[in-house]
Structures are given as C-alpha cells and as structure tokens.
Amino acid sequence: MGRSPCCAKEGLNRGAWTALEDKILTDYIKVHGEGRWRNLPKKAGLKRCGKSCRLRWLNYLRPDIKRGNITRDEEDLIVRLHRLLGNRWSLIAGRLPGRTDNEIKNYWNTNLGKKVQAHTTTIFTGTKKKTTTTTSTKNIRAVESPPIPKLESRVVRTKAFRCSKVFLGPPQNKMEQHTDNDAMALASKVGNFSTQKALVSESYDGQSSFTPEKENGISLDFTVNLNPGELFLSELLNSDFSQLGDFDDGLVGEVSNDENNNNNDSSPSSDQPPFFPDELFEWKGSDCGQSDVISDLRSLASFLDCGENWLAE
DNA sequence: AAGCTGAACAACCGCAGGGCA
DNA sequence: ATGCCCTGCGGTTGTTCAGCT
C-alpha cells in the first residue's frame, strides 16, 4: 500500500525550534488541543511538519514535563524497567511522570547504558574497567550513583493488546502442560495480573498465543489463546506482586547463570524470553536460565512496591 | 586563547500499527 | 478486504557546550 510522505519537506523549517515557534505551537494546542498533527502546522501557521510539532510538544512544551536532572530514584527505576522491558522507552517513560521517552532514551544512551555496560564487563571479566564518565561535571550524577545492576537480557517483549480469556490447548508434553496449568492458576490468583500482555504475541487467526520462544534449548512452546481483555503492562506494573509470595529485595544485580546464557545477545532489543512468576516454574530445577527471569520479576515487584510512594508524589 | 574531544540532548527519520472509509 | 491517513515508537543524527590539552 502506498504511503504519503509525512510532510513535504520543501519550505519547512528544520532544526532547533525558536521561541516564537514554541509560542505559536503552545498557543494553538491550548486552544485546539492535541492531535491532528498533520494539519496542525498549516492551521497554526508553522513552517514545520506535523511530526516535528508533535515531537516538540511531547518532548519539550507539554506543561507536565519535568525538567532537570534525573534523580537517583528515577535512574534506578529506569534501569530496572529497562532490564525488564528493553528499549521500550515509551513504556518506561510511562512509569516516570513528567519524563519523556526521548529524555529517558537519551539519558540511557549517554549515562546508564555505559554504566550498565561497564558493570556487565566487570562481571564477566572480573576486571574493573575505567568508565568514560568520570571527569565531566555533567556526569557527577552518574559518578555518584551506586553500581547499576547488571543489565540482563531478560526483556519482556510487549505489545499493547488486552487479554481476558485463556484457552488451554492440548498439552504437548508434561512440562508444557504443567506450565499452562500454573499459568491459569496464577492468573486467577492474582486477578488482573497481566503478564499476558507481555508474554503473548498475536497470531494470525486473531487469537493470541504464547510465542514458542526457544531459550537455552528449552522450548516454552505452549498455546494460550487470549481475546483482548483488560490487561495491560501498566496494570502489570501496578499489580500487587506481594500476592505472588514473599519477594526478597536485592535480587536485581545478582549474577546468576550468565555463564549459561552468554550466548544471548546482550542487546535487549532482540527477542527475549518472557518472564514468569515462580508458580510457573516449579519445575525450574532444570537448568534453563529461568532463575534470572524469576529474579527479575521479584525485583520488579519489590521495587514497585517500594517505588509507588515516590511515584505518587 | 585556541583547538580538540566527548557528553548531552534536541530533533529527525523510517517503520509499524490502528482506525476509518 | 483493501488502501490511506494518522499517530506513536525506537533508532539515529546533528548541534551545542563544557572540559581538557
């Protein structure tokens, strides 16, 4: 199918926005509201493309934007969420009121990514490498920050669709059957628990199914058909994980079977195995790397438990 | 003081998904 | 079912600025 270009580039301003442009855009949005970005520049009298206007508004002009340094709490949250979500900056930003995905992405790329990388290198090699962020005053915050937990590749791949109904397909083997049943038990136990959103991928027949992710030679292949329901990742992040059991603190950053997993791409952007609560892995005695996953979930849970306070500020 | 280097961040670009006609 | 539009997302680039030599 054809696609018209986002905007005709001729005669449009590019680069940094001027104060006047900012004012025009802000005034227009105050009057007409957000949206209709494509037509906005023409109506507002801006020589910008709609995309540019949207970006400028969302990343800079919005009144609820929180400017200033990323706090340690925010930094910690970013690291933890990134560990689980990967480069899902918009999702991460959704947990950081006033912060934009662009800001978080930039901050990650310039600070946290390096720190995490350095930390990972240290873990793998046992040697302390000098980081690149040591001298600049801009990086004082980074230097003062505590060691960042190792970036693990346990990333939840998310898609924003809902799931409310679960269908148990015929078990293909014992382990898969067990997992299915546990998943159902857990889903009913925690109500709105919404890992489904993160765990499932949509199949072509309109149903959703767990993607048979192969990790460490273990197939997680089982099918759970889900209709769009009420579950979102945000709900997952808001879920009361305490219902899942007593979670310890301090699990983030623990080094587990990395040696067994180092065939994984360290980049979180690659497809990653889903994470599951403990109940899904009573069979976890097999060495298939799930302890990391569980650790991540626990970490997220404990973190979110303690993190809601400041988030609510 | 001038040039160089790297960090920080704003902005751009291309792609994908959803909605609608 | 198809095609188009709109929007959002993530990766990348460009610019500015501070620190260092």
Short mmCIF file of C-alpha atoms (C1' of nucleotides) in Angstrom, two decimals:
data_model
loop_
_atom_site.label_atom_id
_atom_site.label_comp_id
_atom_site.label_asym_id
_atom_site.label_seq_id
_atom_site.Cartn_x
_atom_site.Cartn_y
_atom_site.Cartn_z
CA MET A 1 0.00 0.00 0.00
CA GLY A 2 1.20 3.43 -0.66
CA ARG A 3 2.23 5.87 1.91
CA SER A 4 2.35 9.55 1.51
CA PRO A 5 5.36 11.23 2.99
CA CYS A 6 4.86 12.61 6.43
CA CYS A 7 5.27 16.07 5.11
CA ALA A 8 6.51 17.95 2.15
CA LYS A 9 9.96 18.98 3.11
CA GLU A 10 10.15 21.97 0.86
CA GLY A 11 9.85 25.28 2.57
CA LEU A 12 9.69 23.86 6.05
CA ASN A 13 11.87 24.90 8.91
CA ARG A 14 14.14 22.32 10.38
CA GLY A 15 16.45 22.15 13.31
CA ALA A 16 16.08 23.90 16.57
CA TRP A 17 12.79 25.49 17.40
CA THR A 18 12.63 29.19 18.02
CA ALA A 19 10.84 30.75 20.94
CA LEU A 20 8.27 32.15 18.57
CA GLU A 21 7.55 28.76 17.08
CA ASP A 22 7.23 27.32 20.55
CA LYS A 23 4.76 30.01 21.48
CA ILE A 24 2.71 29.53 18.35
CA LEU A 25 2.55 25.81 18.89
CA THR A 26 1.77 26.11 22.57
CA ASP A 27 -0.95 28.66 21.99
CA TYR A 28 -2.50 26.61 19.25
CA ILE A 29 -2.60 23.46 21.33
CA LYS A 30 -4.01 25.35 24.27
CA VAL A 31 -6.89 26.40 22.10
CA HIS A 32 -7.42 23.37 19.92
CA GLY A 33 -5.89 20.60 21.93
CA GLU A 34 -3.50 17.91 20.87
CA GLY A 35 -3.93 15.73 17.85
CA ARG A 36 -4.43 16.31 14.16
CA TRP A 37 -0.73 16.84 13.94
CA ARG A 38 -0.65 16.59 10.21
CA ASN A 39 -2.82 19.61 9.73
CA LEU A 40 -1.67 21.46 12.77
CA PRO A 41 1.27 23.29 11.22
CA LYS A 42 -0.84 24.66 8.42
CA LYS A 43 -3.60 25.75 10.72
CA ALA A 44 -1.24 27.17 13.28
CA GLY A 45 0.88 28.89 10.70
CA LEU A 46 4.01 26.96 11.46
CA LYS A 47 6.51 26.00 8.85
CA ARG A 48 7.09 22.65 10.41
CA CYS A 49 5.88 19.19 9.65
CA GLY A 50 3.28 17.66 11.90
CA LYS A 51 5.68 15.13 13.23
CA SER A 52 8.06 17.80 14.29
CA CYS A 53 5.29 19.69 16.04
CA ARG A 54 4.15 16.61 17.86
CA LEU A 55 7.66 15.80 18.97
CA ARG A 56 8.31 19.31 20.12
CA TRP A 57 5.13 19.37 22.11
CA LEU A 58 5.51 15.96 23.65
CA ASN A 59 9.16 16.24 24.48
CA TYR A 60 9.51 19.84 25.40
CA LEU A 61 6.48 22.09 25.52
CA ARG A 62 4.00 19.96 27.37
CA PRO A 63 3.19 21.63 30.67
CA ASP A 64 3.66 18.48 32.70
CA ILE A 65 7.17 17.92 31.51
CA LYS A 66 9.57 17.62 34.38
CA ARG A 67 12.82 19.30 33.52
CA GLY A 68 16.04 18.85 35.32
CA ASN A 69 18.28 16.08 36.39
CA ILE A 70 17.17 12.54 36.59
CA THR A 71 17.08 11.65 40.25
CA ARG A 72 18.66 8.57 41.64
CA ASP A 73 15.30 7.05 42.21
CA GLU A 74 14.32 7.71 38.66
CA GLU A 75 17.60 6.36 37.44
CA ASP A 76 17.13 3.23 39.44
CA LEU A 77 13.67 2.81 38.10
CA ILE A 78 14.85 3.29 34.56
CA VAL A 79 17.49 0.65 34.97
CA ARG A 80 15.09 -1.82 36.43
CA LEU A 81 12.40 -1.19 33.92
CA HIS A 82 14.87 -1.33 31.08
CA ARG A 83 16.05 -4.62 32.32
CA LEU A 84 12.55 -5.95 32.03
CA LEU A 85 11.23 -4.02 29.10
CA GLY A 86 14.25 -3.43 26.99
CA ASN A 87 14.25 -0.36 24.82
CA ARG A 88 10.58 0.27 25.33
CA TRP A 89 11.18 3.84 26.15
CA SER A 90 7.58 4.87 25.97
CA LEU A 91 6.63 2.21 28.46
CA ILE A 92 9.46 3.15 30.73
CA ALA A 93 8.53 6.78 30.43
CA GLY A 94 5.02 5.86 31.40
CA ARG A 95 6.32 4.96 34.82
CA LEU A 96 8.22 8.18 35.19
CA PRO A 97 5.79 11.05 35.49
CA GLY A 98 6.97 14.10 33.67
CA ARG A 99 9.71 12.31 31.83
CA THR A 100 9.56 11.67 28.13
CA ASP A 101 10.62 8.63 26.25
CA ASN A 102 13.11 10.72 24.36
CA GLU A 103 14.63 12.05 27.51
CA ILE A 104 14.92 8.62 29.03
CA LYS A 105 16.32 7.22 25.86
CA ASN A 106 18.92 9.93 25.70
CA TYR A 107 19.77 9.51 29.33
CA TRP A 108 20.15 5.82 28.88
CA ASN A 109 22.33 6.18 25.84
CA THR A 110 24.59 8.71 27.45
CA ASN A 111 24.71 7.52 31.03
CA LEU A 112 23.04 4.38 32.10
CA GLY A 113 23.85 2.29 29.09
CA LYS A 114 27.51 2.88 29.57
CA LYS A 115 27.34 2.29 33.26
CA VAL A 116 25.45 -0.90 32.83
CA GLN A 117 27.79 -1.98 30.11
CA ALA A 118 30.76 -1.27 32.28
CA HIS A 119 29.19 -3.13 35.11
CA THR A 120 28.48 -6.07 32.89
CA THR A 121 32.02 -6.09 31.65
CA THR A 122 33.23 -6.12 35.17
CA ILE A 123 31.04 -9.03 35.99
CA PHE A 124 32.09 -11.03 33.01
CA THR A 125 35.75 -10.33 33.15
CA GLY A 126 36.27 -9.71 36.79
CA THR A 127 38.25 -6.66 35.91
CA LYS A 128 37.34 -3.16 36.79
CA LYS A 129 37.29 -1.03 33.75
CA LYS A 130 37.53 2.67 33.91
CA THR A 131 34.32 4.17 32.74
CA THR A 132 34.14 7.01 30.33
CA THR A 133 32.02 9.10 32.62
CA THR A 134 34.39 10.19 35.26
CA THR A 135 35.53 13.71 34.70
CA SER A 136 32.82 15.81 33.25
CA THR A 137 30.82 17.79 35.73
CA LYS A 138 27.82 16.80 33.71
CA ASN A 139 28.46 13.31 34.83
CA ILE A 140 28.76 13.90 38.51
CA ARG A 141 25.39 12.36 38.98
CA ALA A 142 26.48 9.29 37.18
CA VAL A 143 29.69 9.02 39.08
CA GLU A 144 27.96 9.36 42.38
CA SER A 145 25.38 6.79 41.58
CA PRO A 146 25.65 3.37 43.08
CA PRO A 147 26.65 0.45 40.96
CA ILE A 148 23.96 -0.29 38.49
CA PRO A 149 22.67 -3.79 38.43
CA LYS A 150 23.93 -5.75 35.57
CA LEU A 151 21.83 -5.36 32.51
CA GLU A 152 20.31 -8.67 31.83
CA SER A 153 18.69 -9.64 28.65
CA ARG A 154 15.54 -10.70 30.33
CA VAL A 155 13.34 -8.41 28.45
CA VAL A 156 9.64 -8.56 28.19
CA ARG A 157 8.52 -8.02 24.69
CA THR A 158 5.33 -6.14 24.85
CA LYS A 159 2.53 -5.35 22.59
CA ALA A 160 -0.34 -3.24 23.66
CA PHE A 161 -3.24 -5.52 23.44
CA ARG A 162 -5.51 -6.92 26.01
CA CYS A 163 -6.25 -10.39 27.13
CA SER A 164 -9.05 -11.58 29.24
CA LYS A 165 -9.73 -15.11 28.28
CA VAL A 166 -7.47 -18.03 28.33
CA PHE A 167 -7.74 -21.17 26.34
CA LEU A 168 -5.76 -24.19 27.18
CA GLY A 169 -4.69 -26.06 24.17
CA PRO A 170 -3.81 -29.68 24.32
CA PRO A 171 -0.59 -30.09 26.18
CA GLN A 172 2.27 -31.12 24.05
CA ASN A 173 4.31 -32.51 26.82
CA LYS A 174 4.31 -32.72 30.51
CA MET A 175 6.29 -29.66 31.15
CA GLU A 176 4.16 -27.54 28.91
CA GLN A 177 1.02 -28.83 30.48
CA HIS A 178 2.32 -28.02 33.86
CA THR A 179 3.20 -24.57 32.81
CA ASP A 180 -0.18 -23.94 31.34
CA ASN A 181 -1.96 -25.03 34.42
CA ASP A 182 0.23 -22.96 36.59
CA ALA A 183 -0.32 -20.01 34.40
CA MET A 184 -4.03 -20.36 34.73
CA ALA A 185 -3.84 -20.82 38.44
CA LEU A 186 -1.70 -17.81 38.76
CA ALA A 187 -3.86 -15.71 36.51
CA SER A 188 -6.88 -16.47 38.61
CA LYS A 189 -4.91 -15.95 41.77
CA VAL A 190 -3.77 -12.51 41.03
CA GLY A 191 -6.76 -11.27 39.14
CA ASN A 192 -5.58 -8.51 36.95
CA PHE A 193 -2.14 -9.85 36.72
CA SER A 194 -1.28 -9.03 33.22
CA THR A 195 1.84 -10.67 32.13
CA GLN A 196 -0.23 -11.89 29.27
CA LYS A 197 0.28 -8.69 27.54
CA ALA A 198 3.93 -9.10 27.77
CA LEU A 199 4.01 -12.76 27.24
CA VAL A 200 1.77 -13.31 24.34
CA SER A 201 2.06 -12.48 20.77
CA GLU A 202 -0.77 -12.18 18.42
CA SER A 203 -1.23 -14.90 15.95
CA TYR A 204 -2.69 -14.58 12.54
CA ASP A 205 -6.03 -16.09 13.35
CA GLY A 206 -6.84 -13.24 15.64
CA GLN A 207 -6.13 -15.20 18.73
CA SER A 208 -3.14 -14.74 20.81
CA SER A 209 -0.71 -17.30 21.80
CA PHE A 210 2.41 -17.65 23.73
CA THR A 211 5.20 -17.42 21.33
CA PRO A 212 7.27 -20.51 21.36
CA GLU A 213 10.42 -18.88 22.42
CA LYS A 214 13.41 -21.09 22.42
CA GLU A 215 15.79 -20.23 25.11
CA ASN A 216 18.75 -22.26 26.05
CA GLY A 217 17.36 -25.11 24.09
CA ILE A 218 14.21 -25.25 26.13
CA SER A 219 11.07 -24.63 24.26
CA LEU A 220 8.45 -22.66 26.07
CA ASP A 221 6.02 -23.67 23.47
CA PHE A 222 2.52 -23.70 24.74
CA THR A 223 -0.54 -22.07 23.49
CA VAL A 224 -2.83 -19.81 25.40
CA ASN A 225 -5.47 -18.23 23.30
CA LEU A 226 -6.48 -14.88 24.56
CA ASN A 227 -9.03 -12.44 23.48
CA PRO A 228 -8.43 -8.81 24.00
CA GLY A 229 -9.35 -8.12 27.57
CA GLU A 230 -8.48 -5.80 30.32
CA LEU A 231 -4.86 -6.43 30.82
CA PHE A 232 -2.07 -4.06 30.05
CA LEU A 233 1.50 -3.92 31.01
CA SER A 234 0.78 -0.85 33.00
CA GLU A 235 -1.50 -2.98 35.03
CA LEU A 236 1.23 -5.46 35.44
CA LEU A 237 3.40 -2.75 36.74
CA ASN A 238 0.65 -1.72 39.08
CA SER A 239 -0.11 -5.21 40.16
CA ASP A 240 0.20 -6.22 43.72
CA PHE A 241 3.04 -8.61 43.41
CA SER A 242 3.01 -9.28 47.06
CA GLN A 243 0.21 -11.66 46.30
CA LEU A 244 2.65 -13.79 44.49
CA GLY A 245 4.59 -14.51 47.56
CA ASP A 246 7.30 -13.03 49.62
CA PHE A 247 9.82 -11.40 47.46
CA ASP A 248 13.25 -10.62 48.59
CA ASP A 249 14.93 -7.39 47.95
CA GLY A 250 18.27 -7.02 46.40
CA LEU A 251 17.89 -9.60 43.75
CA VAL A 252 18.48 -7.18 40.99
CA GLY A 253 22.03 -7.25 40.16
CA GLU A 254 22.62 -10.71 41.35
CA VAL A 255 24.63 -12.59 38.91
CA SER A 256 23.10 -15.85 38.09
CA ASN A 257 23.69 -18.25 35.28
CA ASP A 258 25.16 -15.80 32.93
CA GLU A 259 27.72 -18.29 32.01
CA ASN A 260 24.97 -20.39 30.62
CA ASN A 261 23.36 -17.53 28.89
CA ASN A 262 26.19 -15.70 27.40
CA ASN A 263 25.20 -16.90 24.00
CA ASN A 264 22.43 -14.40 24.26
CA ASP A 265 22.70 -11.14 22.54
CA SER A 266 23.41 -8.61 25.19
CA SER A 267 21.22 -6.20 23.38
CA PRO A 268 17.84 -6.07 24.97
CA SER A 269 16.29 -5.21 21.70
CA SER A 270 16.48 -8.72 20.45
CA ASP A 271 13.70 -11.12 21.17
CA GLN A 272 13.84 -12.19 24.70
CA PRO A 273 12.14 -14.81 26.74
CA PRO A 274 9.19 -13.74 28.74
CA PHE A 275 9.33 -13.58 32.46
CA PHE A 276 7.19 -15.71 34.67
CA PRO A 277 6.36 -15.81 38.31
CA ASP A 278 7.66 -18.58 40.43
CA GLU A 279 4.50 -20.54 40.23
CA LEU A 280 5.13 -21.08 36.59
CA PHE A 281 8.44 -22.62 37.28
CA GLU A 282 8.07 -25.15 39.92
CA TRP A 283 9.90 -27.33 37.50
CA LYS A 284 12.66 -24.80 37.38
CA GLY A 285 15.08 -27.27 38.73
CA SER A 286 16.08 -27.80 35.17
CA ASP A 287 18.88 -25.54 34.26
CA CYS A 288 17.26 -23.42 31.67
CA GLY A 289 18.04 -19.98 32.92
CA GLN A 290 14.66 -19.15 34.35
CA SER A 291 16.02 -18.17 37.71
CA ASP A 292 17.09 -14.94 36.19
CA VAL A 293 13.66 -14.37 34.94
CA ILE A 294 12.14 -15.03 38.29
CA SER A 295 14.69 -12.83 39.87
CA ASP A 296 13.67 -10.07 37.55
CA LEU A 297 10.05 -10.39 38.38
CA ARG A 298 10.77 -10.38 42.03
CA SER A 299 12.95 -7.41 41.64
CA LEU A 300 10.33 -5.52 39.75
CA ALA A 301 7.73 -6.43 42.29
CA SER A 302 9.74 -5.38 45.26
CA PHE A 303 10.88 -2.31 43.53
CA LEU A 304 7.43 -1.29 42.51
CA ASP A 305 6.21 -1.93 45.98
CA CYS A 306 8.66 0.49 47.38
CA GLY A 307 8.62 2.76 44.39
CA GLU A 308 4.99 3.68 44.37
CA ASN A 309 5.48 6.13 47.16
CA TRP A 310 7.71 8.46 45.36
CA LEU A 311 5.96 7.91 42.12
CA ALA A 312 2.84 9.18 43.74
CA GLU A 313 4.48 12.39 44.69
"C1'" DA B 1 43.40 31.62 23.89
"C1'" DA B 2 42.52 28.19 20.58
"C1'" DG B 3 41.59 23.75 19.09
"C1'" DC B 4 40.06 19.20 20.18
"C1'" DT B 5 37.14 15.80 22.24
"C1'" DG B 6 33.35 13.82 24.24
"C1'" DA B 7 28.92 14.33 26.62
"C1'" DA B 8 24.25 15.86 26.50
"C1'" DC B 9 20.13 16.41 24.31
"C1'" DA B 10 17.02 18.14 20.75
"C1'" DA B 11 15.37 16.84 16.53
"C1'" DC B 12 14.87 13.90 12.51
"C1'" DC B 13 13.81 9.64 10.06
"C1'" DG B 14 11.71 5.40 8.86
"C1'" DC B 15 8.66 1.95 10.12
"C1'" DA B 16 4.64 -0.22 12.13
"C1'" DG B 17 0.02 -0.43 13.97
"C1'" DG B 18 -4.67 1.13 14.47
"C1'" DG B 19 -8.67 3.34 12.70
"C1'" DC B 20 -11.64 4.52 9.17
"C1'" DA B 21 -13.77 4.97 4.64
"C1'" DA C 1 -10.66 -6.89 2.20
"C1'" DT C 2 -8.14 -3.01 0.86
"C1'" DG C 3 -5.99 1.37 0.87
"C1'" DC C 4 -4.98 5.51 3.08
"C1'" DC C 5 -4.25 8.54 6.98
"C1'" DC C 6 -2.76 9.46 11.49
"C1'" DT C 7 -0.11 8.57 15.25
"C1'" DG C 8 3.42 6.57 18.09
"C1'" DC C 9 7.77 4.39 18.69
"C1'" DG C 10 12.64 3.46 18.55
"C1'" DG C 11 16.99 4.29 16.28
"C1'" DT C 12 19.97 7.66 14.60
"C1'" DT C 13 21.89 12.11 13.57
"C1'" DG C 14 23.10 16.87 14.34
"C1'" DT C 15 24.17 20.64 17.26
"C1'" DT C 16 25.72 22.76 21.33
"C1'" DC C 17 28.57 23.12 25.16
"C1'" DA C 18 31.88 22.06 28.77
"C1'" DG C 19 36.25 20.30 29.91
"C1'" DC C 20 40.86 19.22 28.66
"C1'" DT C 21 45.32 19.78 26.40
#
